[in-house]
CSV table of C-alpha atoms in Angstrom, one decimal:
chain,number,residue,atom,x,y,z
A,1,PHE,CA,93.0,31.2,33.8
A,2,PHE,CA,96.0,31.1,36.1
A,3,SER,CA,97.8,33.7,33.9
A,4,MET,CA,95.0,36.1,34.5
A,5,VAL,CA,95.2,36.2,38.3
A,6,SER,CA,97.9,36.7,40.9
A,7,THR,CA,99.9,33.8,42.3
A,8,PRO,CA,98.3,33.9,45.8
A,9,LEU,CA,94.8,33.9,44.3
A,10,TRP,CA,95.2,30.8,42.1
A,11,VAL,CA,97.0,29.0,45.0
A,12,ALA,CA,94.0,29.7,47.1
A,13,VAL,CA,91.6,28.4,44.4
A,14,VAL,CA,93.6,25.2,44.1
A,15,ALA,CA,93.6,24.8,47.8
A,16,ILE,CA,89.8,25.2,48.0
A,17,LEU,CA,89.3,22.7,45.2
A,18,MET,CA,91.5,20.2,47.0
A,19,TRP,CA,89.6,20.7,50.2
A,20,ILE,CA,86.3,20.2,48.3
A,21,ALA,CA,87.6,17.0,46.7
A,22,LEU,CA,88.8,15.6,50.0
A,23,GLU,CA,85.6,16.4,51.8
A,24,ARG,CA,83.3,14.9,49.1
A,25,SER,CA,82.0,11.3,49.5
A,26,GLY,CA,80.2,9.2,46.9
A,27,PRO,CA,81.4,6.5,44.5
A,28,ALA,CA,84.5,8.3,43.4
A,29,ALA,CA,85.8,8.6,47.0
A,30,SER,CA,85.9,4.9,47.6
A,31,LEU,CA,87.7,3.9,44.4
A,32,GLN,CA,91.3,3.1,43.8
A,33,TYR,CA,93.2,5.0,41.1
A,34,VAL,CA,96.3,3.5,39.5
A,35,ALA,CA,98.9,4.4,36.9
A,36,MET,CA,98.0,3.9,33.3
A,37,GLU,CA,99.3,4.6,29.8
A,38,MET,CA,96.9,6.2,27.3
A,39,PRO,CA,96.2,3.5,24.7
A,40,ARG,CA,97.0,4.3,21.1
A,41,PHE,CA,94.3,5.7,18.9
A,42,SER,CA,94.2,7.1,15.4
A,43,GLU,CA,93.6,10.6,14.2
A,44,PHE,CA,90.8,11.3,11.6
A,45,THR,CA,93.2,11.0,8.7
A,46,GLY,CA,93.9,8.3,6.1
A,47,PRO,CA,91.1,5.7,6.1
A,48,PHE,CA,89.4,7.6,8.9
A,49,ALA,CA,89.4,10.9,7.1
A,50,LEU,CA,86.6,13.3,7.8
A,51,ASN,CA,83.5,13.6,5.6
A,52,THR,CA,79.9,14.6,6.1
A,53,ARG,CA,78.2,11.5,4.8
A,54,LEU,CA,76.4,10.7,8.0
A,55,ARG,CA,75.3,14.3,8.5
A,56,ASP,CA,74.1,14.6,4.9
A,57,GLY,CA,72.2,11.3,4.7
A,58,LEU,CA,70.6,11.3,8.2
A,59,ARG,CA,66.9,11.3,8.8
A,60,GLU,CA,65.1,11.7,12.1
A,61,VAL,CA,62.6,9.1,13.2
A,62,LEU,CA,60.2,9.6,16.2
A,63,LYS,CA,61.4,13.2,16.6
A,64,GLY,CA,60.4,14.6,20.0
A,65,GLN,CA,58.8,11.3,21.1
A,66,ILE,CA,61.9,9.6,22.5
A,67,GLN,CA,64.8,10.6,24.7
A,68,ALA,CA,68.3,9.1,24.9
A,69,THR,CA,67.7,5.7,23.6
A,70,GLU,CA,70.9,3.5,23.6
A,71,THR,CA,69.8,1.2,20.8
A,72,VAL,CA,66.8,-0.1,18.9
A,73,THR,CA,65.9,-3.7,17.9
A,74,PHE,CA,63.3,-5.4,15.7
A,75,ASP,CA,61.1,-8.5,16.3
A,76,HIS,CA,60.3,-11.2,13.7
A,77,THR,CA,57.4,-9.1,12.3
A,78,GLY,CA,59.7,-6.1,11.6
A,79,ALA,CA,58.3,-4.0,14.5
A,80,MET,CA,60.9,-1.7,16.1
A,81,PHE,CA,61.5,-1.5,19.8
A,82,SER,CA,63.4,1.0,22.0
A,83,ALA,CA,63.8,1.6,25.7
A,84,THR,CA,63.6,4.6,28.0
A,85,ARG,CA,66.0,5.7,30.7
A,86,THR,CA,63.2,4.9,33.2
A,87,GLY,CA,63.2,1.2,32.3
A,88,VAL,CA,60.3,1.0,29.9
A,89,VAL,CA,60.5,-0.9,26.6
A,90,MET,CA,58.6,0.9,23.9
A,91,LYS,CA,57.1,-0.6,20.7
A,92,VAL,CA,56.9,1.6,17.7
A,93,MET,CA,53.4,1.6,16.2
A,94,GLN,CA,53.2,2.4,12.5
A,95,PRO,CA,49.6,2.8,11.3
A,96,GLU,CA,49.1,2.5,7.5
A,97,GLY,CA,49.4,6.0,6.0
A,98,GLY,CA,50.0,7.5,9.5
A,99,SER,CA,52.9,8.7,11.5
A,100,PRO,CA,54.8,6.4,13.9
A,101,SER,CA,54.1,6.6,17.6
A,102,LEU,CA,55.3,4.8,20.7
A,103,GLN,CA,53.4,2.4,23.0
A,104,ALA,CA,54.7,1.1,26.3
A,105,TRP,CA,55.3,-2.7,25.8
A,106,ALA,CA,57.0,-3.8,29.0
A,107,THR,CA,58.2,-2.2,32.3
A,108,LEU,CA,61.6,-3.4,33.5
A,109,GLY,CA,62.3,-1.0,36.3
A,110,GLY,CA,66.0,-0.9,35.6
A,111,CYS,CA,68.3,0.6,33.0
A,112,PRO,CA,67.9,-1.3,29.7
A,113,LEU,CA,70.8,-1.0,27.2
A,114,GLY,CA,71.5,-3.8,24.7
A,115,MET,CA,68.4,-5.7,23.5
A,116,GLN,CA,67.7,-8.5,21.1
A,117,PHE,CA,64.8,-10.9,20.3
A,118,ASP,CA,65.4,-14.6,20.3
A,119,ARG,CA,64.0,-17.1,17.8
A,120,ASP,CA,61.0,-17.7,20.1
A,121,GLY,CA,60.0,-14.1,20.1
A,122,HIS,CA,61.2,-13.3,23.7
A,123,LEU,CA,63.2,-10.1,24.3
A,124,TRP,CA,66.6,-10.4,26.0
A,125,VAL,CA,67.9,-7.2,27.7
A,126,ALA,CA,71.3,-6.3,29.1
A,127,ASP,CA,70.1,-4.1,32.0
A,128,ALA,CA,72.9,-2.0,33.5
A,129,VAL,CA,71.5,-2.3,37.1
A,130,ARG,CA,69.6,-5.6,37.1
A,131,GLY,CA,71.7,-7.9,34.9
A,132,LEU,CA,70.6,-10.1,32.0
A,133,LEU,CA,66.9,-10.1,31.6
A,134,LYS,CA,64.4,-12.1,29.5
A,135,VAL,CA,61.0,-10.6,28.7
A,136,ASP,CA,58.3,-13.1,27.9
A,137,SER,CA,56.6,-12.2,24.6
A,138,THR,CA,53.2,-13.1,25.9
A,139,THR,CA,53.1,-11.9,29.5
A,140,ARG,CA,55.7,-9.2,28.9
A,141,LYS,CA,57.1,-9.9,32.3
A,142,ALA,CA,60.8,-9.6,32.9
A,143,THR,CA,62.8,-12.4,34.6
A,144,ILE,CA,66.4,-12.0,35.8
A,145,MET,CA,68.4,-14.7,34.1
A,146,ALA,CA,71.8,-13.7,35.3
A,147,SER,CA,72.9,-11.4,38.1
A,148,HIS,CA,76.1,-13.3,39.1
A,149,VAL,CA,78.9,-15.0,37.3
A,150,THR,CA,80.1,-18.5,38.3
A,151,LEU,CA,83.9,-18.3,38.7
A,152,PRO,CA,86.3,-21.0,37.6
A,153,GLY,CA,87.7,-21.7,41.1
A,154,GLY,CA,84.2,-21.7,42.7
A,155,GLY,CA,82.1,-19.0,44.1
A,156,THR,CA,80.4,-16.2,42.2
A,157,SER,CA,80.8,-12.5,41.5
A,158,PRO,CA,78.1,-9.9,40.8
A,159,ILE,CA,77.3,-8.5,37.4
A,160,LEU,CA,77.5,-4.7,38.1
A,161,TYR,CA,77.0,-3.2,34.7
A,162,ALA,CA,75.4,-5.4,32.0
A,163,ASP,CA,75.8,-3.5,28.7
A,164,ASP,CA,75.2,-5.4,25.5
A,165,LEU,CA,74.4,-8.9,24.2
A,166,ALA,CA,74.2,-11.2,21.2
A,167,ILE,CA,72.2,-14.4,21.0
A,168,ALA,CA,73.6,-17.6,19.3
A,169,ALA,CA,71.6,-20.2,17.4
A,170,ASP,CA,72.0,-22.6,20.3
A,171,GLY,CA,70.4,-20.2,22.7
A,172,LYS,CA,73.5,-19.1,24.5
A,173,VAL,CA,73.6,-15.4,25.2
A,174,TYR,CA,77.0,-13.6,25.0
A,175,PHE,CA,77.0,-10.3,26.9
A,176,SER,CA,79.3,-7.7,28.4
A,177,ASP,CA,79.7,-6.6,32.0
A,178,ALA,CA,81.3,-3.2,31.3
A,179,ALA,CA,83.1,-2.5,34.6
A,180,ALA,CA,83.3,-3.2,38.3
A,181,ILE,CA,81.6,0.1,38.9
A,182,ALA,CA,77.8,0.1,39.0
A,183,PRO,CA,75.8,3.1,37.7
A,184,THR,CA,74.2,5.3,40.3
A,185,VAL,CA,71.1,7.6,40.1
A,186,ASP,CA,71.8,11.2,39.0
A,187,ASP,CA,70.1,14.4,40.1
A,188,HIS,CA,67.3,13.9,37.6
A,189,GLY,CA,66.4,10.4,38.9
A,190,HIS,CA,68.0,8.6,35.9
A,191,TRP,CA,70.6,5.9,36.0
A,192,ASP,CA,73.9,7.5,35.1
A,193,VAL,CA,75.6,5.0,32.8
A,194,VAL,CA,77.9,7.6,31.3
A,195,GLY,CA,79.1,8.8,34.7
A,196,ALA,CA,80.0,5.2,35.7
A,197,SER,CA,82.0,4.8,32.5
A,198,VAL,CA,83.9,8.0,33.1
A,199,LEU,CA,84.7,6.8,36.7
A,200,ASN,CA,86.1,3.6,35.2
A,201,PHE,CA,88.4,5.5,33.0
A,202,MET,CA,89.5,7.7,35.9
A,203,THR,CA,90.5,4.7,38.0
A,204,GLY,CA,92.7,3.4,35.2
A,205,GLN,CA,91.6,-0.1,36.1
A,206,PRO,CA,90.4,-2.5,33.4
A,207,SER,CA,87.6,-4.5,35.1
A,208,GLY,CA,85.2,-5.3,32.2
A,209,ARG,CA,84.3,-8.9,31.2
A,210,LEU,CA,82.8,-10.8,28.3
A,211,LEU,CA,80.3,-13.4,29.7
A,212,VAL,CA,78.1,-16.2,28.4
A,213,TYR,CA,74.8,-17.4,29.7
A,214,ASP,CA,74.0,-21.1,29.0
A,215,PRO,CA,70.2,-21.7,29.0
A,216,VAL,CA,70.8,-25.4,29.5
A,217,THR,CA,72.7,-25.1,32.7
A,218,GLY,CA,71.3,-21.7,33.8
A,219,GLN,CA,74.9,-20.7,34.6
A,220,THR,CA,76.8,-17.6,33.5
A,221,THR,CA,80.6,-18.0,33.0
A,222,GLN,CA,83.4,-15.6,32.2
A,223,LEU,CA,85.2,-15.8,28.8
A,224,ILE,CA,87.4,-12.7,29.1
A,225,ASP,CA,88.3,-10.4,32.0
A,226,GLY,CA,90.5,-7.3,32.3
A,227,LEU,CA,88.7,-5.4,29.5
A,228,PHE,CA,88.9,-1.6,29.8
A,229,PHE,CA,85.2,-1.0,29.7
A,230,ALA,CA,83.5,-3.9,27.9
A,231,ASN,CA,80.8,-2.6,25.6
A,232,GLY,CA,79.1,-3.7,22.4
A,233,VAL,CA,78.8,-7.4,21.6
A,234,ALA,CA,78.2,-9.2,18.3
A,235,LEU,CA,78.5,-12.7,16.8
A,236,ALA,CA,80.2,-13.6,13.5
A,237,ALA,CA,77.9,-14.7,10.8
A,238,ASP,CA,79.1,-18.3,11.1
A,239,GLU,CA,79.3,-17.9,14.9
A,240,SER,CA,82.9,-19.0,14.9
A,241,TYR,CA,83.7,-16.1,17.2
A,242,VAL,CA,82.1,-13.3,19.2
A,243,VAL,CA,83.4,-9.7,19.4
A,244,VAL,CA,83.3,-7.2,22.2
A,245,ALA,CA,84.2,-3.5,22.1
A,246,GLU,CA,86.9,-2.4,24.5
A,247,THR,CA,86.0,1.3,24.8
A,248,PHE,CA,89.0,2.8,26.6
A,249,ARG,CA,91.6,0.8,24.6
A,250,PHE,CA,90.0,2.0,21.3
A,251,GLN,CA,89.7,-1.5,19.9
A,252,VAL,CA,87.4,-4.5,19.3
A,253,ILE,CA,88.4,-7.9,20.7
A,254,ARG,CA,87.6,-11.2,19.1
A,255,TYR,CA,87.0,-14.4,21.2
A,256,TRP,CA,87.1,-17.6,19.2
A,257,LEU,CA,84.3,-20.1,19.8
A,258,LYS,CA,85.1,-22.7,17.2
A,259,GLY,CA,88.1,-24.2,15.4
A,260,SER,CA,91.8,-24.5,16.5
A,261,LYS,CA,91.7,-21.1,18.2
A,262,ALA,CA,88.6,-21.8,20.3
A,263,GLY,CA,89.0,-20.4,23.8
A,264,THR,CA,91.5,-17.8,22.8
A,265,SER,CA,91.2,-14.1,22.0
A,266,ASP,CA,92.9,-11.6,19.7
A,267,VAL,CA,92.3,-8.1,18.3
A,268,LEU,CA,89.8,-7.7,15.4
A,269,ILE,CA,90.6,-4.0,14.9
A,270,ASP,CA,92.5,-1.5,17.0
A,271,ASN,CA,93.8,2.1,16.9
A,272,LEU,CA,90.3,3.3,16.3
A,273,PRO,CA,89.8,7.1,16.1
A,274,GLY,CA,87.6,7.2,19.2
A,275,CYS,CA,85.9,5.2,21.9
A,276,PRO,CA,83.9,2.3,20.4
A,277,ASP,CA,80.5,1.7,21.9
A,278,GLY,CA,77.9,-0.5,20.2
A,279,VAL,CA,79.0,-3.3,17.8
A,280,SER,CA,76.5,-5.1,15.6
A,281,ALA,CA,76.5,-7.6,12.8
A,282,SER,CA,76.0,-6.2,9.2
A,283,ALA,CA,74.0,-7.9,6.5
A,284,ASP,CA,77.1,-8.9,4.6
A,285,GLY,CA,78.9,-10.7,7.4
A,286,GLY,CA,80.9,-7.8,8.8
A,287,PHE,CA,80.3,-5.4,11.7
A,288,TRP,CA,79.1,-1.9,12.3
A,289,ILE,CA,80.9,0.0,15.1
A,290,ALA,CA,79.5,3.2,16.8
A,291,ILE,CA,82.1,5.8,17.8
A,292,PRO,CA,80.3,8.2,20.2
A,293,THR,CA,83.3,10.5,20.7
A,294,PRO,CA,87.0,10.9,20.0
A,295,PRO,CA,89.2,11.0,23.2
A,296,PRO,CA,88.9,14.4,24.8
A,297,LYS,CA,92.2,16.2,25.0
A,298,THR,CA,91.7,16.5,28.7
A,299,ALA,CA,91.4,12.7,29.0
A,300,VAL,CA,94.8,12.3,27.4
A,301,LEU,CA,96.2,14.7,29.9
A,302,LEU,CA,94.5,13.0,32.9
A,303,ALA,CA,95.8,9.6,31.8
A,304,LYS,CA,99.3,10.6,32.9
A,305,SER,CA,98.5,11.0,36.6
A,306,ALA,CA,96.6,8.7,38.9
A,307,TRP,CA,96.6,11.5,41.5
A,308,LEU,CA,95.1,14.0,39.1
A,309,ARG,CA,92.4,11.6,37.9
A,310,ALA,CA,91.4,10.9,41.5
A,311,PHE,CA,91.3,14.6,42.3
A,312,VAL,CA,89.1,15.4,39.2
A,313,ALA,CA,86.9,12.4,39.8
A,314,ARG,CA,86.1,13.5,43.3
A,315,LEU,CA,85.3,17.0,42.2
A,316,GLY,CA,82.5,15.6,40.0
A,317,LYS,CA,81.1,16.2,36.6
A,318,ALA,CA,81.6,19.9,36.5
A,319,VAL,CA,85.3,19.5,35.9
A,320,GLN,CA,85.4,16.1,34.2
A,321,PRO,CA,86.1,15.9,30.5
A,322,PRO,CA,82.9,16.2,28.5
A,323,PRO,CA,82.4,14.1,25.3
A,324,VAL,CA,83.3,15.9,22.1
A,325,PRO,CA,80.2,16.8,20.0
A,326,TRP,CA,80.7,14.2,17.3
A,327,GLY,CA,79.0,11.5,15.2
A,328,THR,CA,80.8,8.6,13.6
A,329,ILE,CA,80.0,5.0,12.6
A,330,LEU,CA,82.4,2.5,11.0
A,331,LYS,CA,81.9,-0.6,8.9
A,332,VAL,CA,84.5,-3.4,9.1
A,333,SER,CA,84.8,-6.7,7.4
A,334,SER,CA,84.7,-10.1,9.3
A,335,SER,CA,88.5,-10.0,9.3
A,336,GLY,CA,88.6,-6.4,10.7
A,337,VAL,CA,89.4,-4.5,7.5
A,338,LEU,CA,87.9,-1.0,7.5
A,339,GLN,CA,85.3,-0.7,4.7
A,340,LYS,CA,83.3,2.4,5.4
A,341,CYS,CA,83.6,5.5,7.6
A,342,LEU,CA,80.6,7.9,8.0
A,343,HIS,CA,80.9,11.1,9.9
A,344,ASP,CA,79.0,14.0,11.3
A,345,PRO,CA,82.2,15.7,12.5
A,346,ASP,CA,80.6,18.5,14.5
A,347,GLY,CA,77.6,16.6,15.8
A,348,LEU,CA,75.3,19.0,14.0
A,349,ARG,CA,72.7,16.3,13.1
A,350,ILE,CA,73.6,13.5,15.5
A,351,ARG,CA,76.2,13.0,18.2
A,352,MET,CA,77.2,10.4,20.7
A,353,VAL,CA,76.1,7.6,18.5
A,354,THR,CA,75.9,4.5,20.8
A,355,ALA,CA,74.6,1.8,18.5
A,356,VAL,CA,73.9,0.9,14.9
A,357,THR,CA,71.2,-1.6,13.9
A,358,GLU,CA,71.0,-2.7,10.3
A,359,HIS,CA,67.4,-3.6,9.2
A,360,SER,CA,66.0,-4.0,5.7
A,361,GLY,CA,68.9,-2.2,4.1
A,362,ALA,CA,68.8,0.8,6.5
A,363,LEU,CA,70.8,1.8,9.5
A,364,TYR,CA,69.1,2.8,12.8
A,365,LEU,CA,71.2,4.8,15.2
A,366,GLY,CA,70.8,5.1,18.9
A,367,SER,CA,72.2,8.0,20.9
A,368,LEU,CA,72.1,9.2,24.5
A,369,HIS,CA,72.0,12.8,23.4
A,370,THR,CA,69.1,13.0,20.9
A,371,ASP,CA,65.3,13.1,21.0
A,372,PHE,CA,65.0,10.8,17.9
A,373,VAL,CA,66.2,7.6,16.3
A,374,GLY,CA,68.7,8.3,13.5
A,375,LEU,CA,68.0,6.6,10.2
A,376,TYR,CA,70.6,6.4,7.5
A,377,GLU,CA,70.3,4.9,4.0
A,378,ASP,CA,73.1,4.9,1.4
């Protein structure tokens, strides 16, 4: 652009943009922006080499009946549930010989993201604005189980962005608090979870946490802090450890719950080819990882300058790096070895995949940019 105009003109344009940025208020204006190094990530080569397996094998479920569902989950009868951006949990009705349809099952009033049923049939929800919720299977009423964390030295801190969860056999709920930046309502009246994540990247400040809620004590405590956007959560098959996706470090962290390493953490897999979102247990004891987008080139550039990130953040979405149209899911073993890589490299069929749920041999894919649930079968 600047090569097409005279020097005085582009200087004037930059000056106007700077004035706009300085005048704007809102969440971006009150944040602190610090120096950061762009974490390492892999290219789509070698084990991550591009293919079209996801694109070619994808089917669309509930086409046109659903919008931007983060994930889906299943109850003990095999019924599928999703959630809307307006805070309503929907049950998929499947009449014999008929087409599936959606029925409102519970109204939460917040922004439901990760969901899972416990062994008693109650639905637990990581709600980005309300915290950790439990929906009674009979009354369908939601109760806030955790909105604050009990800190080691005493006192509490608020949960600002509950993202995903996994329920252990003893009833403990492991869940992520993505960042110390709460989602706000966008111009369409929806909770802007993506915008809050972008702001977290722009600040350069890792503020995400892995938490655990203990139903016996009713307390929520912190297992890991300092995560650069804590995202998907899943338990190992033997519950010896729990994993959490660290989106902006392109890795999945493992926190040991049992054995000699209990209470410590390490890396399950790193140098991923994009930003990991949802992580879920696979039927064979490994994990599925959703990769919504590779790092935009503009994000790599912005990482070099705290001042530039602050400037762009205050200008708003119009100039912030958009996600690359893409669809990728990965399968890794329980030890973090890559086993499978499925792509829709142009996002022609599905893009911004946020979660993978394996059920009865099929994979159900959530996305914030589709009007259907993706279904993939090998």
